[in-house]
């Protein structure tokens, strides 16, 4: 099992910045991609960005240039730096960890989520 603990959410004005953290513990050897998803009220959960164990990153188009994902493997922690925030970025942000094996997801873990609210 892998436990994911998010922190760093909160209320910020439009144009501001926040940094989210996701600390992984437990059987972290079983995961190789950690990412952030978000879910706004009435909308489906969507990928924000993810990062592989080797450091390869993947971003949703609407987040490119504003959000940066990074990881500290020694601390088993992934960060999401969010700049130039917009009211439409308001959502619950979830940390997700996946273990891929031969092209299939064999492990899939979620954190409890952290609220990000951007005021206009």
Coordinates of N, CA, C and O in Angstrom, one line a residue:
X1 N 0.8 -1.2 0.0 CA 0.0 0.0 0.0 C 0.9 1.3 0.0 O 2.0 1.2 0.5
X2 N 0.4 2.3 -0.6 CA 1.0 3.6 -0.6 C 0.1 4.6 -0.1 O -1.1 4.7 -0.4
X3 N 0.6 5.4 0.8 CA -0.2 6.5 1.4 C 0.3 7.9 0.7 O 1.5 8.1 0.6
X4 N -0.7 8.7 0.4 CA -0.3 10.0 -0.2 C -1.0 11.1 0.6 O -2.2 11.1 0.9
X5 N -0.1 12.0 1.0 CA -0.6 13.1 1.9 C -0.3 14.4 1.1 O 0.8 14.8 0.9
X6 N -1.4 15.2 0.8 CA -1.3 16.4 0.1 C -1.3 17.6 1.1 O -1.9 17.5 2.2
X7 N -0.6 18.7 0.7 CA -0.7 19.9 1.5 C -0.4 21.1 0.5 O 0.0 20.9 -0.6
X8 N -0.8 22.3 1.0 CA -0.5 23.5 0.3 C -1.6 24.2 -0.4 O -1.5 25.2 -1.0
X9 N -2.8 23.6 -0.3 CA -4.0 24.2 -0.9 C -4.4 25.5 -0.1 O -3.8 25.7 1.0
X10 N -5.3 26.2 -0.6 CA -5.8 27.4 0.1 C -6.5 28.3 -0.8 O -6.9 28.0 -2.0
X11 N -6.7 29.5 -0.3 CA -7.4 30.6 -1.0 C -6.3 31.6 -1.5 O -5.5 32.1 -0.8
X12 N -6.4 32.0 -2.8 CA -5.5 32.9 -3.4 C -6.2 33.8 -4.4 O -7.2 33.3 -5.0
X13 N -5.8 35.0 -4.6 CA -6.4 35.9 -5.6 C -5.9 35.5 -7.0 O -4.8 34.9 -7.2
X14 N -6.7 35.8 -8.0 CA -6.3 35.6 -9.4 C -5.0 36.3 -9.6 O -4.7 37.4 -9.2
X15 N -4.1 35.5 -10.4 CA -2.8 36.0 -10.7 C -1.8 35.6 -9.6 O -0.6 35.7 -9.9
X16 N -2.2 35.0 -8.5 CA -1.3 34.6 -7.5 C -0.7 33.2 -7.7 O -1.0 32.6 -8.8
X17 N 0.0 32.7 -6.7 CA 0.7 31.4 -6.9 C 0.4 30.5 -5.6 O 0.2 31.1 -4.5
X18 N 0.5 29.2 -5.8 CA 0.4 28.3 -4.7 C 1.4 27.1 -5.1 O 1.6 26.8 -6.3
X19 N 1.9 26.5 -4.1 CA 2.7 25.3 -4.3 C 2.0 24.1 -3.5 O 1.9 24.2 -2.3
X20 N 1.7 23.1 -4.2 CA 1.1 21.9 -3.6 C 2.2 20.9 -3.4 O 3.1 20.7 -4.3
X21 N 2.1 20.1 -2.3 CA 3.1 19.0 -2.1 C 2.3 17.7 -1.9 O 1.2 17.7 -1.3
X22 N 2.9 16.6 -2.3 CA 2.4 15.3 -2.1 C 3.5 14.4 -1.6 O 4.4 14.1 -2.4
X23 N 3.3 14.0 -0.4 CA 4.3 13.1 0.2 C 3.8 11.6 0.2 O 2.7 11.4 0.7
X24 N 4.6 10.8 -0.4 CA 4.3 9.4 -0.5 C 5.0 8.5 0.5 O 6.2 8.8 0.8
X25 N 4.3 7.6 1.1 CA 5.0 6.7 2.0 C 4.4 5.3 1.8 O 3.4 5.1 1.2
X26 N 5.1 4.3 2.5 CA 4.7 2.9 2.3 C 5.5 2.2 1.2 O 6.7 2.5 1.1
X27 N 4.8 1.4 0.4 CA 5.4 0.6 -0.6 C 5.7 1.5 -1.9 O 5.2 1.2 -3.0
X28 N 6.5 2.5 -1.7 CA 6.7 3.4 -2.8 C 7.5 2.8 -4.0 O 7.5 3.3 -5.1
X29 N 8.1 1.6 -3.7 CA 8.8 0.9 -4.8 C 7.8 0.4 -5.9 O 8.2 0.1 -7.0
X30 N 6.5 0.4 -5.5 CA 5.5 -0.2 -6.4 C 4.9 0.9 -7.3 O 4.0 0.5 -8.1
X31 N 5.4 2.1 -7.2 CA 4.8 3.2 -8.1 C 6.0 3.8 -8.9 O 7.1 3.8 -8.5
X32 N 5.6 4.3 -10.1 CA 6.6 4.9 -10.9 C 6.2 6.2 -11.6 O 7.0 6.9 -12.2
X33 N 4.9 6.6 -11.4 CA 4.4 7.9 -11.9 C 3.6 8.5 -10.8 O 2.7 7.8 -10.3
X34 N 3.8 9.7 -10.5 CA 3.0 10.5 -9.6 C 2.5 11.7 -10.3 O 3.3 12.4 -11.0
X35 N 1.2 12.0 -10.1 CA 0.7 13.1 -10.7 C -0.4 13.9 -9.9 O -0.7 13.4 -8.8
X36 N -0.8 14.9 -10.5 CA -1.9 15.7 -9.9 C -3.1 15.7 -10.8 O -2.9 15.9 -12.0
X37 N -4.3 15.5 -10.2 CA -5.5 15.7 -11.0 C -6.3 16.7 -10.2 O -6.1 17.0 -9.1
X38 N -7.4 17.2 -10.9 CA -8.2 18.2 -10.2 C -9.7 17.9 -10.6 O -10.0 17.4 -11.7
X39 N -10.6 18.3 -9.7 CA -12.0 18.1 -10.0 C -12.7 19.4 -9.5 O -12.7 19.6 -8.3
X40 N -13.3 20.1 -10.4 CA -14.2 21.2 -10.1 C -15.6 20.8 -9.9 O -16.0 19.7 -10.4
X41 N -16.4 21.5 -9.2 CA -17.8 21.1 -8.9 C -18.5 20.9 -10.2 O -18.5 21.8 -11.2
X42 N -19.2 19.8 -10.4 CA -20.0 19.5 -11.5 C -19.2 19.0 -12.7 O -19.7 18.9 -13.8
X43 N -17.9 18.9 -12.6 CA -17.0 18.5 -13.7 C -16.3 17.2 -13.4 O -16.2 16.8 -12.2
X44 N -15.8 16.6 -14.4 CA -15.1 15.3 -14.3 C -13.6 15.6 -13.8 O -13.1 16.7 -14.0
X45 N -13.1 14.6 -13.1 CA -11.7 14.8 -12.7 C -10.8 14.8 -13.9 O -11.0 14.0 -14.8
X46 N -9.8 15.7 -13.9 CA -8.9 15.8 -15.1 C -7.5 15.8 -14.6 O -7.1 16.2 -13.6
X47 N -6.6 15.3 -15.5 CA -5.2 15.3 -15.3 C -4.7 16.8 -15.3 O -5.0 17.5 -16.3
X48 N -3.8 17.1 -14.4 CA -3.1 18.4 -14.4 C -1.7 18.2 -14.9 O -1.3 18.8 -15.9
X49 N -1.0 17.3 -14.3 CA 0.4 17.0 -14.7 C 0.8 15.7 -14.0 O 0.3 15.4 -12.9
X50 N 1.8 15.0 -14.6 CA 2.4 13.9 -13.9 C 3.9 13.9 -14.2 O 4.4 14.5 -15.2
X51 N 4.6 13.1 -13.4 CA 6.0 13.0 -13.6 C 6.4 11.6 -13.3 O 6.0 10.9 -12.3
X52 N 7.3 11.1 -14.1 CA 7.8 9.7 -13.9 C 9.0 9.7 -12.9 O 9.5 10.7 -12.6
X53 N 9.3 8.4 -12.6 CA 10.5 8.3 -11.7 C 11.7 8.8 -12.3 O 12.6 9.3 -11.5
X54 N 11.8 8.8 -13.6 CA 13.0 9.3 -14.3 C 13.0 10.8 -14.5 O 13.9 11.4 -15.0
X55 N 11.8 11.4 -14.2 CA 11.7 12.9 -14.3 C 11.0 13.4 -15.6 O 10.9 14.6 -15.8
X56 N 10.5 12.5 -16.4 CA 9.7 12.9 -17.5 C 8.4 13.5 -17.1 O 7.7 12.9 -16.2
X57 N 8.0 14.6 -17.7 CA 6.8 15.3 -17.3 C 5.7 15.3 -18.4 O 6.1 15.2 -19.6
X58 N 4.5 15.4 -17.9 CA 3.4 15.5 -18.9 C 2.4 16.4 -18.3 O 2.0 16.4 -17.1
X59 N 1.9 17.4 -19.1 CA 1.0 18.4 -18.7 C -0.3 18.4 -19.5 O -0.2 18.2 -20.8
X60 N -1.4 18.8 -18.9 CA -2.6 19.1 -19.7 C -2.3 20.4 -20.4 O -1.6 21.3 -19.9
X61 N -2.8 20.5 -21.6 CA -2.5 21.7 -22.4 C -2.8 23.0 -21.7 O -2.1 24.0 -21.8
X62 N -3.9 23.1 -21.0 CA -4.3 24.3 -20.4 C -3.4 24.7 -19.2 O -3.5 25.9 -18.7
X63 N -2.6 23.8 -18.7 CA -1.7 24.1 -17.6 C -0.3 24.4 -18.0 O 0.5 24.9 -17.2
X64 N 0.0 24.1 -19.3 CA 1.4 24.3 -19.8 C 1.8 25.8 -19.7 O 1.0 26.7 -20.1
X65 N 3.0 26.0 -19.1 CA 3.5 27.4 -19.0 C 3.1 28.1 -17.7 O 3.7 29.1 -17.3
X66 N 2.1 27.6 -17.0 CA 1.7 28.2 -15.8 C 2.0 27.2 -14.6 O 2.3 27.7 -13.5
X67 N 1.9 25.9 -14.8 CA 2.1 25.0 -13.7 C 3.4 24.2 -14.0 O 3.8 23.9 -15.1
X68 N 4.1 23.9 -12.9 CA 5.4 23.1 -13.0 C 5.3 22.0 -12.0 O 5.1 22.2 -10.8
X69 N 5.5 20.8 -12.5 CA 5.6 19.6 -11.6 C 7.0 19.2 -11.4 O 7.8 19.2 -12.4
X70 N 7.4 18.8 -10.2 CA 8.8 18.4 -9.9 C 8.7 17.3 -8.8 O 7.7 17.2 -8.1
X71 N 9.8 16.7 -8.6 CA 9.8 15.6 -7.5 C 11.2 15.6 -6.9 O 12.2 15.9 -7.5
X72 N 11.2 15.2 -5.6 CA 12.4 15.0 -4.8 C 12.3 13.5 -4.4 O 11.6 13.1 -3.5
X73 N 13.1 12.7 -5.2 CA 13.0 11.2 -4.9 C 13.5 10.9 -3.5 O 13.0 9.9 -2.9
X74 N 14.4 11.6 -3.0 CA 15.0 11.3 -1.7 C 13.9 11.4 -0.6 O 13.9 10.7 0.4
X75 N 13.0 12.4 -0.9 CA 11.9 12.7 0.1 C 10.6 12.0 -0.3 O 9.6 12.2 0.4
X76 N 10.6 11.3 -1.5 CA 9.3 10.7 -2.0 C 8.2 11.8 -2.0 O 7.1 11.5 -1.7
X77 N 8.6 12.9 -2.5 CA 7.6 14.1 -2.5 C 7.6 14.6 -3.9 O 8.6 14.8 -4.6
X78 N 6.4 14.9 -4.4 CA 6.1 15.6 -5.6 C 5.5 17.0 -5.4 O 4.6 17.1 -4.5
X79 N 5.9 18.0 -6.1 CA 5.4 19.3 -6.0 C 4.7 19.8 -7.2 O 5.1 19.4 -8.3
X80 N 3.7 20.6 -7.0 CA 3.1 21.3 -8.2 C 3.1 22.8 -7.9 O 2.4 23.3 -7.0
X81 N 3.9 23.5 -8.6 CA 4.0 25.0 -8.5 C 3.0 25.5 -9.5 O 3.1 25.3 -10.7
X82 N 2.0 26.3 -9.0 CA 1.0 26.9 -9.8 C 1.1 28.4 -9.8 O 1.0 29.0 -8.7
X83 N 1.3 29.0 -10.9 CA 1.5 30.4 -11.1 C 0.4 31.0 -12.0 O -0.3 30.2 -12.7
X84 N 0.2 32.3 -11.9 CA -0.8 32.9 -12.7 C -2.2 32.2 -12.6 O -2.9 32.0 -13.6
X85 N -2.6 32.0 -11.4 CA -3.8 31.3 -11.1 C -5.0 32.0 -11.6 O -5.1 33.3 -11.5
X86 N -6.0 31.3 -12.1 CA -7.2 31.9 -12.6 C -8.4 31.3 -11.8 O -8.3 30.2 -11.2
X87 N -9.5 32.0 -11.7 CA -10.7 31.5 -11.0 C -11.1 30.1 -11.5 O -11.6 29.3 -10.7
X88 N -10.9 29.8 -12.8 CA -11.3 28.5 -13.3 C -10.3 27.4 -12.9 O -10.6 26.2 -13.1
X89 N -9.3 27.7 -12.2 CA -8.4 26.7 -11.6 C -8.9 26.2 -10.2 O -8.4 25.3 -9.6
X90 N -10.0 26.9 -9.8 CA -10.6 26.5 -8.5 C -11.1 25.0 -8.6 O -11.9 24.7 -9.5
X91 N -10.7 24.2 -7.7 CA -11.0 22.8 -7.7 C -10.4 22.1 -6.5 O -9.6 22.7 -5.8
X92 N -10.8 20.8 -6.3 CA -10.0 20.0 -5.4 C -8.9 19.3 -6.2 O -9.2 18.7 -7.2
X93 N -7.7 19.4 -5.7 CA -6.6 18.8 -6.3 C -6.2 17.5 -5.6 O -6.0 17.5 -4.4
X94 N -6.0 16.5 -6.4 CA -5.7 15.2 -5.9 C -4.4 14.7 -6.3 O -4.1 14.8 -7.5
X95 N -3.6 14.1 -5.4 CA -2.4 13.5 -5.8 C -2.7 12.0 -6.2 O -3.5 11.4 -5.5
X96 N -2.0 11.5 -7.2 CA -2.3 10.2 -7.7 C -0.9 9.5 -7.9 O 0.0 10.1 -8.5
X97 N -0.8 8.3 -7.6 CA 0.4 7.5 -7.8 C 0.0 6.2 -8.5 O -0.9 5.5 -8.1
X98 N 0.7 5.9 -9.6 CA 0.5 4.7 -10.4 C 1.7 3.9 -10.5 O 2.8 4.4 -10.6
X99 N 1.5 2.6 -10.5 CA 2.6 1.7 -10.9 C 2.3 1.0 -12.2 O 1.2 0.4 -12.3
X100 N 3.1 1.3 -13.2 CA 3.0 0.7 -14.5 C 3.8 -0.5 -14.7 O 5.0 -0.5 -14.2
X101 N 3.3 -1.5 -15.3 CA 4.1 -2.7 -15.6 C 3.6 -3.3 -16.9 O 2.4 -3.6 -17.1
X102 N 4.5 -3.4 -17.8 CA 4.3 -3.9 -19.2 C 3.0 -3.3 -19.8 O 2.1 -3.9 -20.3
X103 N 3.0 -1.9 -19.7 CA 2.0 -1.2 -20.4 C 0.6 -1.1 -19.7 O -0.3 -0.6 -20.3
X104 N 0.5 -1.6 -18.5 CA -0.7 -1.6 -17.8 C -0.5 -1.1 -16.4 O 0.5 -1.2 -15.8
X105 N -1.6 -0.4 -15.9 CA -1.5 0.1 -14.5 C -1.9 -1.0 -13.5 O -3.0 -1.6 -13.6
X106 N -0.9 -1.4 -12.7 CA -1.1 -2.5 -11.8 C -1.4 -1.9 -10.3 O -1.8 -2.7 -9.5
X107 N -1.0 -0.7 -10.1 CA -1.3 -0.1 -8.8 C -1.8 1.4 -9.0 O -1.3 2.1 -9.9
X108 N -2.7 1.8 -8.2 CA -3.3 3.1 -8.4 C -3.8 3.6 -7.1 O -4.7 3.0 -6.5
X109 N -3.2 4.7 -6.6 CA -3.5 5.2 -5.3 C -3.8 6.7 -5.4 O -3.3 7.4 -6.2
X110 N -4.7 7.1 -4.5 CA -5.2 8.5 -4.5 C -5.0 9.1 -3.1 O -5.2 8.4 -2.1
X111 N -4.7 10.4 -3.1 CA -4.7 11.1 -1.8 C -6.1 11.6 -1.6 O -7.1 11.4 -2.4
X112 N -6.3 12.3 -0.4 CA -7.7 12.8 0.0 C -8.1 14.1 -0.7 O -9.2 14.4 -0.7
X113 N -7.1 14.7 -1.3 CA -7.4 16.0 -2.0 C -7.2 17.2 -1.1 O -7.3 17.2 0.1
X114 N -6.9 18.3 -1.8 CA -6.7 19.6 -1.1 C -7.4 20.7 -2.0 O -7.3 20.7 -3.2
X115 N -8.1 21.5 -1.3 CA -8.9 22.5 -2.0 C -8.1 23.7 -2.4 O -7.3 24.3 -1.6
X116 N -8.2 24.1 -3.6 CA -7.6 25.3 -4.1 C -8.7 26.2 -4.6 O -9.6 25.8 -5.5
X117 N -8.8 27.4 -4.1 CA -9.8 28.4 -4.5 C -9.1 29.7 -4.9 O -8.3 30.2 -4.2
X118 N -9.5 30.1 -6.1 CA -8.9 31.3 -6.7 C -10.0 32.3 -6.8 O -11.0 32.1 -7.6
X119 N -9.9 33.4 -6.2 CA -10.9 34.5 -6.2 C -10.6 35.5 -7.3 O -9.4 35.8 -7.6
X120 N -11.6 36.1 -7.8 CA -11.4 37.0 -8.9 C -11.3 38.4 -8.4 O -11.5 38.7 -7.2

